[in-house]
mmCIF file of C-alpha atoms and ligand atoms in Angstrom:
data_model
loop_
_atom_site.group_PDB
_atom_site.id
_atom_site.type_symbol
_atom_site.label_atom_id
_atom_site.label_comp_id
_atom_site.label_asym_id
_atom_site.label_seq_id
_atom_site.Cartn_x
_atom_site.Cartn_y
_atom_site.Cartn_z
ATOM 1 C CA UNK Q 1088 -102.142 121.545 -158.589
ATOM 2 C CA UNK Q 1089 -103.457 120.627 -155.202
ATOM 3 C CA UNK Q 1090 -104.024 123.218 -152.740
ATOM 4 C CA UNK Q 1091 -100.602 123.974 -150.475
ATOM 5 C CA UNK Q 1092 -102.879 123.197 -146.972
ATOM 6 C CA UNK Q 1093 -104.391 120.005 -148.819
ATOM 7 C CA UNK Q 1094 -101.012 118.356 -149.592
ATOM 8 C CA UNK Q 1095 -99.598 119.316 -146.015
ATOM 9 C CA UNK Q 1096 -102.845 117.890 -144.420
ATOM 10 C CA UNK Q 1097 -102.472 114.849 -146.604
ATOM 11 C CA UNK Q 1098 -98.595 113.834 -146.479
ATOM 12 C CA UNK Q 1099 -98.488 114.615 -142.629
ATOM 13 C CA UNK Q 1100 -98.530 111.359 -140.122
ATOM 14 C CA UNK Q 1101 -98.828 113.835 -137.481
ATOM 15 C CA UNK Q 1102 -99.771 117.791 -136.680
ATOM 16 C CA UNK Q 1103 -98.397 119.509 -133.841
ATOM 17 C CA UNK Q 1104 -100.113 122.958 -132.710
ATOM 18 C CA UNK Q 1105 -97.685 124.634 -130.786
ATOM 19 C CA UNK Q 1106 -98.044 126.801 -128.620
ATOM 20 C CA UNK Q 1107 -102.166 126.735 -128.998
ATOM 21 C CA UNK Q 1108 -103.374 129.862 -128.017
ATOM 22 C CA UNK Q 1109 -106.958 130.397 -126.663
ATOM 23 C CA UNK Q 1110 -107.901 131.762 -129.958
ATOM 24 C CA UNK Q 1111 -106.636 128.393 -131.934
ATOM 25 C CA UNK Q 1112 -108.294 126.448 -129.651
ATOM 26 C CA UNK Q 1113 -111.791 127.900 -130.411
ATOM 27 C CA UNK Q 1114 -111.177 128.040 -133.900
ATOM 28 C CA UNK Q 1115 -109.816 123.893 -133.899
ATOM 29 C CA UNK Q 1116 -113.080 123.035 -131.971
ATOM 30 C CA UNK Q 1117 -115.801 124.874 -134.063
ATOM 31 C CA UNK Q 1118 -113.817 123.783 -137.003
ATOM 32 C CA UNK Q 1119 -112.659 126.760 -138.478
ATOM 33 C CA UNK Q 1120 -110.819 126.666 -142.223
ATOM 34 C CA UNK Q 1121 -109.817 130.352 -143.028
ATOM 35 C CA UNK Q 1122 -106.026 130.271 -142.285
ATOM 36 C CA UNK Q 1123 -103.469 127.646 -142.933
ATOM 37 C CA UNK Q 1124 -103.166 125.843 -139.201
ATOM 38 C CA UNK Q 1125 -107.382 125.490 -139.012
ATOM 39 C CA UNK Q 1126 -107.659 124.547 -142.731
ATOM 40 C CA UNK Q 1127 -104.596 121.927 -142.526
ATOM 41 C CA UNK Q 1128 -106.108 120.209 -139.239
ATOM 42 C CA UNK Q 1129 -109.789 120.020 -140.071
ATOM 43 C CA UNK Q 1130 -108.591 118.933 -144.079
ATOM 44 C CA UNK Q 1131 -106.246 115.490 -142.400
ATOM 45 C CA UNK Q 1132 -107.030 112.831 -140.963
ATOM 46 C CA UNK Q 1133 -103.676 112.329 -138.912
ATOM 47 C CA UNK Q 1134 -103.642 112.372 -135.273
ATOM 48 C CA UNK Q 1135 -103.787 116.166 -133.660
ATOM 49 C CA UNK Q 1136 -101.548 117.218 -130.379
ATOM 50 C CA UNK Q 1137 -101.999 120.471 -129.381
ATOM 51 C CA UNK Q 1138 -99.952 122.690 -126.813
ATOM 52 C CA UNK Q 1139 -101.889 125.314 -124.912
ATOM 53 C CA UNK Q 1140 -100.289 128.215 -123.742
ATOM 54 C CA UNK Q 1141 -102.208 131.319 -122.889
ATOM 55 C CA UNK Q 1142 -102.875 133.334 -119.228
ATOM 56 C CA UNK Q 1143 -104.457 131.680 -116.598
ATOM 57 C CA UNK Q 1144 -107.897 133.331 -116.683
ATOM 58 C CA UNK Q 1145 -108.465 132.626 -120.414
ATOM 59 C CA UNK Q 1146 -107.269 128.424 -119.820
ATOM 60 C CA UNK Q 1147 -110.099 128.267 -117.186
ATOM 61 C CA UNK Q 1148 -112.462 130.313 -119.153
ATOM 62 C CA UNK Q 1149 -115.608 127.900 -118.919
ATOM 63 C CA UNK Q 1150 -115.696 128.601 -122.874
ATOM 64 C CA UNK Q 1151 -111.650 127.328 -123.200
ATOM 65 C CA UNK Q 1152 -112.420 124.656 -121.128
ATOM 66 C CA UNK Q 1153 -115.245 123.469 -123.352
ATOM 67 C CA UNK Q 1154 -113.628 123.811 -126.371
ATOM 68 C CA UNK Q 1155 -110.778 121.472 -125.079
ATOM 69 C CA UNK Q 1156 -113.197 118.544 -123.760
ATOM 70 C CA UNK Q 1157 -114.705 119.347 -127.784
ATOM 71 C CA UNK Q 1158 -111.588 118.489 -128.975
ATOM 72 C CA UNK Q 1159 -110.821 116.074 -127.037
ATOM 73 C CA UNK Q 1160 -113.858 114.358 -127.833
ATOM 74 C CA UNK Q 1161 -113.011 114.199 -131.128
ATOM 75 C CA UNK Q 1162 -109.640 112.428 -130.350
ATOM 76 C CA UNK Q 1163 -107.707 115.328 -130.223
ATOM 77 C CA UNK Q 1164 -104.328 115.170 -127.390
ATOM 78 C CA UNK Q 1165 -104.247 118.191 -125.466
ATOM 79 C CA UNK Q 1166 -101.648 118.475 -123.330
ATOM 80 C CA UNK Q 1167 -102.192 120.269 -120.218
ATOM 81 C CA UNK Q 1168 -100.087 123.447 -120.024
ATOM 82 C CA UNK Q 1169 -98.045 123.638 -116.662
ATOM 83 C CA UNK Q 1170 -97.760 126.522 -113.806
ATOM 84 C CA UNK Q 1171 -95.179 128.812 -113.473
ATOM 85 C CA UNK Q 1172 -94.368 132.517 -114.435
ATOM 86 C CA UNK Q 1173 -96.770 133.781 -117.628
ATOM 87 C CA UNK Q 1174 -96.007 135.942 -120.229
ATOM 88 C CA UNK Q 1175 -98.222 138.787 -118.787
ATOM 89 C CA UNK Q 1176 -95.729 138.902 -115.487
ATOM 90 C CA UNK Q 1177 -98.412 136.946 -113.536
ATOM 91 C CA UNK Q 1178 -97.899 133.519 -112.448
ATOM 92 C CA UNK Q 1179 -100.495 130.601 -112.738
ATOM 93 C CA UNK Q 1180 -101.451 127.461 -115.086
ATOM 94 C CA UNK Q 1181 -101.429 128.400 -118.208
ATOM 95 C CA UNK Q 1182 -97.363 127.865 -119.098
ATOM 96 C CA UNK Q 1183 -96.424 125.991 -122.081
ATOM 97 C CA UNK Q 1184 -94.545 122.876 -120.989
ATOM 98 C CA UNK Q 1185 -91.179 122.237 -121.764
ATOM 99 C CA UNK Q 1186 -90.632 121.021 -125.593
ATOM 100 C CA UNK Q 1187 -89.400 117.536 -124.515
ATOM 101 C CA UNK Q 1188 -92.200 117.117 -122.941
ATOM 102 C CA UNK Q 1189 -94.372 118.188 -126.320
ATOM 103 C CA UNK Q 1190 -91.726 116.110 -128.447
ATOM 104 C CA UNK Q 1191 -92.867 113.034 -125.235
ATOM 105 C CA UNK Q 1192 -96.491 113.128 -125.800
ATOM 106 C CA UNK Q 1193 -96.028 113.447 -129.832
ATOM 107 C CA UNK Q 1194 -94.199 110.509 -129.916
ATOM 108 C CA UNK Q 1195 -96.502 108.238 -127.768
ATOM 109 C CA UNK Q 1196 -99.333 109.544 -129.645
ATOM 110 C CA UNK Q 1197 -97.226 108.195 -133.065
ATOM 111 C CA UNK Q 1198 -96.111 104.615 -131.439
ATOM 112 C CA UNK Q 1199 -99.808 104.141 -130.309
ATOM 113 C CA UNK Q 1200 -100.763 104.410 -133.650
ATOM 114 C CA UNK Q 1201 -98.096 102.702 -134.951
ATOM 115 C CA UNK Q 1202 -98.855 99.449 -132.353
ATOM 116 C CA UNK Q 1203 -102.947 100.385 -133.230
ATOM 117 C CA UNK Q 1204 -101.864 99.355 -137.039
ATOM 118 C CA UNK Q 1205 -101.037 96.039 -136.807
ATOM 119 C CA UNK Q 1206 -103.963 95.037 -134.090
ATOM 120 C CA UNK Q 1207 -105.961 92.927 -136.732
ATOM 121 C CA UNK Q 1208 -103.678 92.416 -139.460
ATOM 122 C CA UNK Q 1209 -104.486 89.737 -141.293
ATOM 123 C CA UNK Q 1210 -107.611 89.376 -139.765
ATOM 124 C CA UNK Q 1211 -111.481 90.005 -141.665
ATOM 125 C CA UNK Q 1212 -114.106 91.873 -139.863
ATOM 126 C CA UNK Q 1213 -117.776 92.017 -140.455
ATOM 127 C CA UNK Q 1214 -119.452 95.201 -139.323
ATOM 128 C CA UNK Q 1215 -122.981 95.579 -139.030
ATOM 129 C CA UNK Q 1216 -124.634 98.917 -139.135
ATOM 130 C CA UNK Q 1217 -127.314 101.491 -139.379
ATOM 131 C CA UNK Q 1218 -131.396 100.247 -138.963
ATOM 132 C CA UNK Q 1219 -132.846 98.088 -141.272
ATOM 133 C CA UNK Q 1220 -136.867 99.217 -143.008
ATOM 134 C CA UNK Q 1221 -139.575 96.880 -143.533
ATOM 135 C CA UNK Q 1222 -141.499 97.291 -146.343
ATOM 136 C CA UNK Q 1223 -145.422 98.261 -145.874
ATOM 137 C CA UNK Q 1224 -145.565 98.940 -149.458
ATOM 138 C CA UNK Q 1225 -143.459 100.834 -151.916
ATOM 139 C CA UNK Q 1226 -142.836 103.788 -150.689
ATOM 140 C CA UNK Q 1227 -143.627 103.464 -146.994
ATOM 141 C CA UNK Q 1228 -141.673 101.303 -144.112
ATOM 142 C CA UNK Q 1229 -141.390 100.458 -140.536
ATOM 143 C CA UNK Q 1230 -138.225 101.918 -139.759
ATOM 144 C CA UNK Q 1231 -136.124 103.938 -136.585
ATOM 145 C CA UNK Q 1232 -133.627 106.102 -135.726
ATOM 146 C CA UNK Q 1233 -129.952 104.755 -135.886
ATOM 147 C CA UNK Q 1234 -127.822 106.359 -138.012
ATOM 148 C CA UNK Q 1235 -125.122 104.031 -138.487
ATOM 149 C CA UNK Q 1236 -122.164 106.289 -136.485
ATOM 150 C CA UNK Q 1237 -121.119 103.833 -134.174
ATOM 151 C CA UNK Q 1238 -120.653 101.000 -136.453
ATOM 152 C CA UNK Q 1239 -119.106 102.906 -138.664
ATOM 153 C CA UNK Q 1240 -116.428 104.250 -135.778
ATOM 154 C CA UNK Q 1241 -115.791 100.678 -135.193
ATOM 155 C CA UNK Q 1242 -115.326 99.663 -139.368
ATOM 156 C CA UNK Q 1243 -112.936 102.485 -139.066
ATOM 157 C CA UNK Q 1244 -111.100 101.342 -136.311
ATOM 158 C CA UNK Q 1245 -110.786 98.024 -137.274
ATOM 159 C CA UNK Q 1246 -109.594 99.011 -140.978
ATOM 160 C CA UNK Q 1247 -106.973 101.493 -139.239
ATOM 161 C CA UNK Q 1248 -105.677 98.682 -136.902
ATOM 162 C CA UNK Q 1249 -105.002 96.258 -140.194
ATOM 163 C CA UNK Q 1250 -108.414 94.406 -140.099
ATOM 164 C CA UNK Q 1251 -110.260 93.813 -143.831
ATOM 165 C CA UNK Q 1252 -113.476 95.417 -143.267
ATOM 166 C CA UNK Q 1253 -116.996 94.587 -144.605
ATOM 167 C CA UNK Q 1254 -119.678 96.652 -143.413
ATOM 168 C CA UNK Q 1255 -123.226 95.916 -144.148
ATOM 169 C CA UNK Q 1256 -124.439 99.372 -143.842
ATOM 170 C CA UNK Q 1257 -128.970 99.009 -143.810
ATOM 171 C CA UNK Q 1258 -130.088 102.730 -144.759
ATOM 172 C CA UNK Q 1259 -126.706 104.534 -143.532
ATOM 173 C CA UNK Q 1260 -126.601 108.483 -145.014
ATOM 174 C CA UNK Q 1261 -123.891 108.208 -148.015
ATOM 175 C CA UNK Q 1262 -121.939 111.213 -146.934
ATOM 176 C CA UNK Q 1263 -121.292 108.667 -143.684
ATOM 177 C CA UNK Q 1264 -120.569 106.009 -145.825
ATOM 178 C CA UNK Q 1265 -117.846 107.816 -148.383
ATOM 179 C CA UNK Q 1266 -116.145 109.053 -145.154
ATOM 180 C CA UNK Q 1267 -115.193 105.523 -144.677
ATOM 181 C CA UNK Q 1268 -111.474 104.552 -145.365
ATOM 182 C CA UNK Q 1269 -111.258 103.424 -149.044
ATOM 183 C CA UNK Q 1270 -110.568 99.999 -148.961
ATOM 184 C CA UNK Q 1271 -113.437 99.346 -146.538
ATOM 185 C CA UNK Q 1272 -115.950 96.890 -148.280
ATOM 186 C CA UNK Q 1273 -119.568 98.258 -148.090
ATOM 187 C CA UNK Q 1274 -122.749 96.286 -148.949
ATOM 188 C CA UNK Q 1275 -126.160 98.624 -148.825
ATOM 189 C CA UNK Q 1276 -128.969 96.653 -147.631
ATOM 190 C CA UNK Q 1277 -132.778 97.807 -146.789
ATOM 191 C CA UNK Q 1278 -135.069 94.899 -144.362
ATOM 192 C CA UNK Q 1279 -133.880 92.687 -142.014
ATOM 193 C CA UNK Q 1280 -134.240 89.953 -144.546
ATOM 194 C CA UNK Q 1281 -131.550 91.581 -146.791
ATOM 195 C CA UNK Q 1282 -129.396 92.272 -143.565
ATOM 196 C CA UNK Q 1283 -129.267 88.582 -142.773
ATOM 197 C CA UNK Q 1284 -128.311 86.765 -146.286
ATOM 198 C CA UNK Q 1285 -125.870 89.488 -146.659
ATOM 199 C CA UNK Q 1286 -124.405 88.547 -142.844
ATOM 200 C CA UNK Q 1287 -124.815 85.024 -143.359
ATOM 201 C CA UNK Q 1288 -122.531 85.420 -147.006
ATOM 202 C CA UNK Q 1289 -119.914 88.176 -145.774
ATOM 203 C CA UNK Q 1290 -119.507 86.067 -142.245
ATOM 204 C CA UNK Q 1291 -118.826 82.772 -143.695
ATOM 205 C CA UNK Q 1292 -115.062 83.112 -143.765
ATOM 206 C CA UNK Q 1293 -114.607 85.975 -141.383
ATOM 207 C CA UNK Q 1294 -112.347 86.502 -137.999
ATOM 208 C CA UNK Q 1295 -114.922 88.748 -136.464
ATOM 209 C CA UNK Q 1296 -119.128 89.762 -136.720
ATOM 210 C CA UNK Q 1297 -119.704 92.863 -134.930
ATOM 211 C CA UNK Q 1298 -123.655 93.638 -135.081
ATOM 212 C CA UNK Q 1299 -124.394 97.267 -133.840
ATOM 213 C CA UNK Q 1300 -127.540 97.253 -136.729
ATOM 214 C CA UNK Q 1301 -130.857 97.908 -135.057
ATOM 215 C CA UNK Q 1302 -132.576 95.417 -136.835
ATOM 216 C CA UNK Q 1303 -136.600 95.507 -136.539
ATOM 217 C CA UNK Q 1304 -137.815 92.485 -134.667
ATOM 218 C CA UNK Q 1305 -140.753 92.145 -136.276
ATOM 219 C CA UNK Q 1306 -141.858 93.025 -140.257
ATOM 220 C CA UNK Q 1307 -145.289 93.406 -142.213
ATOM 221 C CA UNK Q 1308 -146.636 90.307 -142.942
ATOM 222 C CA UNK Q 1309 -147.073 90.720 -146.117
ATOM 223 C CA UNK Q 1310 -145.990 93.901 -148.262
ATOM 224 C CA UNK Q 1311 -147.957 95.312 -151.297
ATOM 225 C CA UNK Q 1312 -146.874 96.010 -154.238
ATOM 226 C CA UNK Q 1313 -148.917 98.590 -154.858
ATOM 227 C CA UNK Q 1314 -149.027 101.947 -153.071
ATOM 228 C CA UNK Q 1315 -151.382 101.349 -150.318
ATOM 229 C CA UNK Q 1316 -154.595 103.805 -151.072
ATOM 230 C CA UNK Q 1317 -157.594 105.055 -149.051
ATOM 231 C CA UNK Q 1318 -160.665 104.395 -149.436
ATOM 232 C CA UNK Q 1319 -162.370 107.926 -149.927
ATOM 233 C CA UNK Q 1320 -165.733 106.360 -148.934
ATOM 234 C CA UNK Q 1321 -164.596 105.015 -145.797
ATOM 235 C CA UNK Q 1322 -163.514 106.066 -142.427
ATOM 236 C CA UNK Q 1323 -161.904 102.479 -141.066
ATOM 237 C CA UNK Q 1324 -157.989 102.252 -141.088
ATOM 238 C CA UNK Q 1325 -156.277 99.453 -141.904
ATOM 239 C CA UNK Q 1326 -154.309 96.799 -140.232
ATOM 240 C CA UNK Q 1327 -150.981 95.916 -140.505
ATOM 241 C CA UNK Q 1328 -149.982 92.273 -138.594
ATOM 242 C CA UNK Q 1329 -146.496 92.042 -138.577
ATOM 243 C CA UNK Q 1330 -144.597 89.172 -137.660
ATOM 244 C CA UNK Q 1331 -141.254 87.932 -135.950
ATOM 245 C CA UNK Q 1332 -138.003 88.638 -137.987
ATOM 246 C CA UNK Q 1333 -134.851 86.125 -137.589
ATOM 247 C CA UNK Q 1334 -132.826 86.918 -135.088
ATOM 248 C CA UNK Q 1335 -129.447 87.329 -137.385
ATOM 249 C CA UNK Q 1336 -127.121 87.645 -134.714
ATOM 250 C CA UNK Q 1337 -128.373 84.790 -132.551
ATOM 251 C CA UNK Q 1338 -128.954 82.733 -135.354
ATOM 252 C CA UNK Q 1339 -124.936 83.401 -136.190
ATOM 253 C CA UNK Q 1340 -124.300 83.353 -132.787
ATOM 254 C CA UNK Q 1341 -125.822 79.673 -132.581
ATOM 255 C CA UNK Q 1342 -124.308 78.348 -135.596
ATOM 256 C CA UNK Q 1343 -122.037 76.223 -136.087
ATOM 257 C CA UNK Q 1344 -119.876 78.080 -138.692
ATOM 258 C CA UNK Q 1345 -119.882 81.104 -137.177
ATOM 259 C CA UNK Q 1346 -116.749 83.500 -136.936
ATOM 260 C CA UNK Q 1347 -114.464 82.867 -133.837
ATOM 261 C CA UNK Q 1348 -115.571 85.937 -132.519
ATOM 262 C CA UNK Q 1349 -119.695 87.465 -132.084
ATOM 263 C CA UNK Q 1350 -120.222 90.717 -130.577
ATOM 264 C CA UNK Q 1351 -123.436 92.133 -129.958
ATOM 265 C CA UNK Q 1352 -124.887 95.624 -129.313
ATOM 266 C CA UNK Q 1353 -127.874 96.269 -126.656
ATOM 267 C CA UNK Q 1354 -129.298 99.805 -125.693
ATOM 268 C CA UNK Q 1355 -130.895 99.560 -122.216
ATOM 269 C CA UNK Q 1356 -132.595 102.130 -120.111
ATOM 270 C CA UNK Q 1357 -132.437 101.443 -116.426
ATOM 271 C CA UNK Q 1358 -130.661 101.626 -113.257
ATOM 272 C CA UNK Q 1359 -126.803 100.142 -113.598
ATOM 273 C CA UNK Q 1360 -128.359 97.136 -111.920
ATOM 274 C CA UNK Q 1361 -131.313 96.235 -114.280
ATOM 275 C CA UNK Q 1362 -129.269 96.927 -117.410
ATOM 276 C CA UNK Q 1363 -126.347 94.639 -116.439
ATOM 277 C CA UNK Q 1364 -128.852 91.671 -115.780
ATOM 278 C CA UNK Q 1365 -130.378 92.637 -119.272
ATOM 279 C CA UNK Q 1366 -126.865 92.826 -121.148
ATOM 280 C CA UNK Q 1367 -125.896 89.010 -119.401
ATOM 281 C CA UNK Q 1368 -129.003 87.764 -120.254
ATOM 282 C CA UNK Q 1369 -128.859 89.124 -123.749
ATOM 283 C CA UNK Q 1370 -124.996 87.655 -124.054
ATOM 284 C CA UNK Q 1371 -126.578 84.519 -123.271
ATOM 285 C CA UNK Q 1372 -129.262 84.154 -125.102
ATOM 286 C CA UNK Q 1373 -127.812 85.165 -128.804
ATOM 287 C CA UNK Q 1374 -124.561 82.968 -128.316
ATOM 288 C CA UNK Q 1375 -122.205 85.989 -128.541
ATOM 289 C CA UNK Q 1376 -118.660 86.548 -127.127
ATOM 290 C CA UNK Q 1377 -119.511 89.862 -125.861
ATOM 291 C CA UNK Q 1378 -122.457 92.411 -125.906
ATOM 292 C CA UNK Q 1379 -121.719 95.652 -126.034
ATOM 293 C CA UNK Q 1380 -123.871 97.358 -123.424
ATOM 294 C CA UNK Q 1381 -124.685 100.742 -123.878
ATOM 295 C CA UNK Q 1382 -126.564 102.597 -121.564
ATOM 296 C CA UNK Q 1383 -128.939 105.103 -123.224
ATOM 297 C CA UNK Q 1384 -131.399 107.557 -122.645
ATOM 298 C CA UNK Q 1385 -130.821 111.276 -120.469
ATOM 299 C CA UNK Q 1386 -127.045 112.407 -121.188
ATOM 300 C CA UNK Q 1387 -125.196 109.455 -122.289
ATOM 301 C CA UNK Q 1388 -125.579 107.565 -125.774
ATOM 302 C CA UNK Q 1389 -127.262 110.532 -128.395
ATOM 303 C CA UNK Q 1390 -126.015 113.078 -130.503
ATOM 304 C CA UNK Q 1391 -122.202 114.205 -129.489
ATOM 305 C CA UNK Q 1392 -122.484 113.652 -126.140
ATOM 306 C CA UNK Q 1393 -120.287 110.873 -124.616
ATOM 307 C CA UNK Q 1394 -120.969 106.509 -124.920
ATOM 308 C CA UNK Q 1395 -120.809 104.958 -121.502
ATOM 309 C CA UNK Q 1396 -120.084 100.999 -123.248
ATOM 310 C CA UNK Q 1397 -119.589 97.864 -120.897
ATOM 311 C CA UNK Q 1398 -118.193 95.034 -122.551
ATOM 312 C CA UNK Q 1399 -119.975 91.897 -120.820
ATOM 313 C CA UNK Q 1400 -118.779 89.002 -121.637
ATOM 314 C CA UNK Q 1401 -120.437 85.393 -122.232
ATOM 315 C CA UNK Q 1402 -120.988 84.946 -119.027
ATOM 316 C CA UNK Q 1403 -122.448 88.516 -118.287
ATOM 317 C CA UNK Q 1404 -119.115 89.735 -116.814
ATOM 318 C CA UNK Q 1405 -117.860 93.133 -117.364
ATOM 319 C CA UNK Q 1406 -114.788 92.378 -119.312
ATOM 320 C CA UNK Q 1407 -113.780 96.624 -119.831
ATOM 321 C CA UNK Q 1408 -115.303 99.919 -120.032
ATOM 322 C CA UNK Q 1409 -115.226 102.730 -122.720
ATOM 323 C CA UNK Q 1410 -116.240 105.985 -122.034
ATOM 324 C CA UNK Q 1411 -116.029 108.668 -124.576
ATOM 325 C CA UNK Q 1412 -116.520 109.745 -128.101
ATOM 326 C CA UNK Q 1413 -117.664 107.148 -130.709
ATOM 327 C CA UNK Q 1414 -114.461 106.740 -131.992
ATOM 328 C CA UNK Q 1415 -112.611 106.567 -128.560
ATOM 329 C CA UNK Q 1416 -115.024 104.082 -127.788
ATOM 330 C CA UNK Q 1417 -114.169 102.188 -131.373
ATOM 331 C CA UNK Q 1418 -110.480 102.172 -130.443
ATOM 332 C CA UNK Q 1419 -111.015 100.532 -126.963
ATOM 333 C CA UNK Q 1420 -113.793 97.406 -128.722
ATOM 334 C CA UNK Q 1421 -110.957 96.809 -131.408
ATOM 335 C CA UNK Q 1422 -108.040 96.456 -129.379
ATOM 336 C CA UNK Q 1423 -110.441 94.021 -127.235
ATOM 337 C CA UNK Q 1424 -111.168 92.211 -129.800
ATOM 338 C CA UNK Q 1425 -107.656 92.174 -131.370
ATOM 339 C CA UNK Q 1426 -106.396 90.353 -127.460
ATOM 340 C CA UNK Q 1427 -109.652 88.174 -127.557
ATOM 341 C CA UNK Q 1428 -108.805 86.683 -131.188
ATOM 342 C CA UNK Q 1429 -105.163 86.518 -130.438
ATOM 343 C CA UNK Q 1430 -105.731 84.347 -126.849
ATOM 344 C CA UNK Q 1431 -108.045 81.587 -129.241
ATOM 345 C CA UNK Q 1432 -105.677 78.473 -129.909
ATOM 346 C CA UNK Q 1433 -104.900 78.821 -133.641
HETATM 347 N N1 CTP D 943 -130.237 91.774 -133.567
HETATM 348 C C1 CTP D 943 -130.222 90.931 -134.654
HETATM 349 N N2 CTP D 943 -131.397 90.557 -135.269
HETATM 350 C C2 CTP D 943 -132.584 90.992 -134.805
HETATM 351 C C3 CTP D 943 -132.606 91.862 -133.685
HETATM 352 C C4 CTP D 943 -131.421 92.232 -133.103
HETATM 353 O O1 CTP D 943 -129.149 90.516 -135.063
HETATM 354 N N3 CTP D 943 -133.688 90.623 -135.409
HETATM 355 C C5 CTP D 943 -128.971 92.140 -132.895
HETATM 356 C C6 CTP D 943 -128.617 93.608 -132.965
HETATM 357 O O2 CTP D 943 -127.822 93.911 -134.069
HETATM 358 C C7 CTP D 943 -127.855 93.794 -131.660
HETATM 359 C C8 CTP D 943 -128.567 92.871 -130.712
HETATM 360 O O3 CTP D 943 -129.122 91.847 -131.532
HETATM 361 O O4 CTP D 943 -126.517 93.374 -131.784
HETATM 362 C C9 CTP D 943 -129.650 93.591 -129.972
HETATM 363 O O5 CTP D 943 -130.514 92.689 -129.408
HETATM 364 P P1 CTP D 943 -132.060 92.947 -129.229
HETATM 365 O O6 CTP D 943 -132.618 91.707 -128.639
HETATM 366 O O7 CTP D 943 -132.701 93.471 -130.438
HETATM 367 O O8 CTP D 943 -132.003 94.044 -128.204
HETATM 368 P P2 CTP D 943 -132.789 95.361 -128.097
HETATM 369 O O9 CTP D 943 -133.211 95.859 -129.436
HETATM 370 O O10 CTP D 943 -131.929 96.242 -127.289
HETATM 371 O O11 CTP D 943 -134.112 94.982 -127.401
HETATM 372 P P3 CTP D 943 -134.890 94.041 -126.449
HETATM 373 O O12 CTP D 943 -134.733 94.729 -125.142
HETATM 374 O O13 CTP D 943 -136.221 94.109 -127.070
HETATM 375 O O14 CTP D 943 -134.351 92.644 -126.425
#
């Protein structure tokens, strides 16, 4: 039979770690699995609220405090413990709050997801992700560095808030990919070429196109089908004359069948200033609903450090701000794009 930590972890809708105890909380954020509470959290995929309660000195231990912005990175609710009389005869933050309180904050966190569930029911989403490779030959490419997270945060979203999901995933890990709620729809794809006929098919009937792919803008002219070789006897390298790819999501964006909904993704370096004019002009240009400006580069938009996403709309406006973890980030785009389809006259 399945493991007793497994089947908790999979029938619960939600865990409660009560009280949390500095200890817990490292173990929770470093993602522990050698007793029952750390295996049972880190094996589900419900929503997490956990209780501190410790003394003072340990909650603003700069290594407690991390370990809660960790977890609440990762989605987790941590409510903040109150002050009052401790345990350890002191007095100070670090008191448990009252269990109505808890029982308050569990149940909000359940009728949010609840409310999250039905966002874009009935509704199709197309989610682009990952970066596409251009052939130079058969076994080498012109390729970069996305790894698919964010779009897949967002295919997640949108499948937990009721959506039917198709990601496109170009050259996205597989591990990523299985982590993906089951009935998510995934078509692998390698060039830009094979990114666009699959967008063009999985769009035609769709609510939504969401396009976070970095797609190369420009391809090898012409790839061989041989293994390029050198020429021992010669010293010259060759040249490689690449040429413009389609633009998929202003060609979508343009078109006249195209979903009721196009949102674009742009990565700009600059002061808030220049990258706003970039994002409107950008919103403009490729005929989307929104672009999804996020501002990279320094702290903000690598590794597991937090996005910083303006939502400009057509006319380069900032329609709302997420800032947070890619999922966080996720929830806020979907339940935009839930109110945008639901405003549009049916
Ligand atoms: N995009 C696309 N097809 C391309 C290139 C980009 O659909 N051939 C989409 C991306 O998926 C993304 C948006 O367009 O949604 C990004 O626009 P792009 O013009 O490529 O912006 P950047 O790569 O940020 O660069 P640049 O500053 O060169 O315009």
């Amino acid at each position: 039979g399945r493991a007793e930590h497994v089947e908790l972890a999979r029938i619960a809708d939600l865990i409660i770690v009560v009280p949390a105890t500095a200890n817990s909380l490292a173990r929770l954020a470093c993602g522990f699995a050698d007793d029952m509470v750390s295996l049972t959290v880190l094996a589900s995929d419900a929503p997490v609220v956990v209780a501190p309660a410790m003394h003072s000195n340990m909650w603003l231990a700069p290594a407690t405090q991390a370990n809660v912005r960790t977890l609440r990175e990762r989605g987790v609710h941590v409510i903040d413990p109150t002050s009052g009389a401790l345990g350890s005869g002191d007095s100070g933050i670090g008191r448990l709050p009252e269990p109505e309180e808890i029982a308050r904050a569990a149940l909000e966190v359940l009728s949010a997801r609840e409310q999250a569930s039905h966002l874009l029911s009935g509704r199709t989403v197309v989610v682009t992700a990952g970066g596409t490779r251009e052939p130079i030959d058969p076994v080498r490419f012109l390729g970069n560095r996305s790894s698919g997270r964010q779009g897949l945060a967002i295919a997640s979203a949108a499948a937990r808030a009721g959506a039917s999901v198709r990601v496109i995933a170009a050259n996205v890990e597989s591990a990523l990919l299985a982590a993906l709620p089951s009935h998510v729809q995934v078509t692998r794809v390698g060039s830009a070429l094979q990114m666009r006929e699959a967008t063009i098919a999985q769009t035609a009937d769709a609510d939504a196109l969401v396009m976070t792919a970095a797609v190369a803008d420009f391809r090898p002219e012409s790839s061989y089908q041989l293994k390029m070789k050198k020429d021992p006897t010669n010293e010259d390298a060759p040249t490689i004359r690449l040429v413009r790819n389609p633009d998929i999501l202003a060609e979508i964006g343009h078109s006249e069948a195209r979903p009721p909904l196009v949102v674009g993704f742009a990565a700009e370096t600059g002061t808030d200033e220049e990258i706003l004019a970039y994002g409107a002009d950008k919103a403009a240009r490729k005929g989307a609903d929104f672009i999804c400006l996020n501002r990279v580069g320094e702290n903000v938009g690598f590794g597991d450090v937090p996005n910083d996403i303006r939502l400009l709309d057509a006319s380069g406006h900032i329609a709302a701000r997420y800032v947070g973890s890619k999922d966080e980030v996720a929830a806020g785009l979907v339940g935009h794009m839930a109110s945008f389809l639901d405003n549009l006259k049916r």
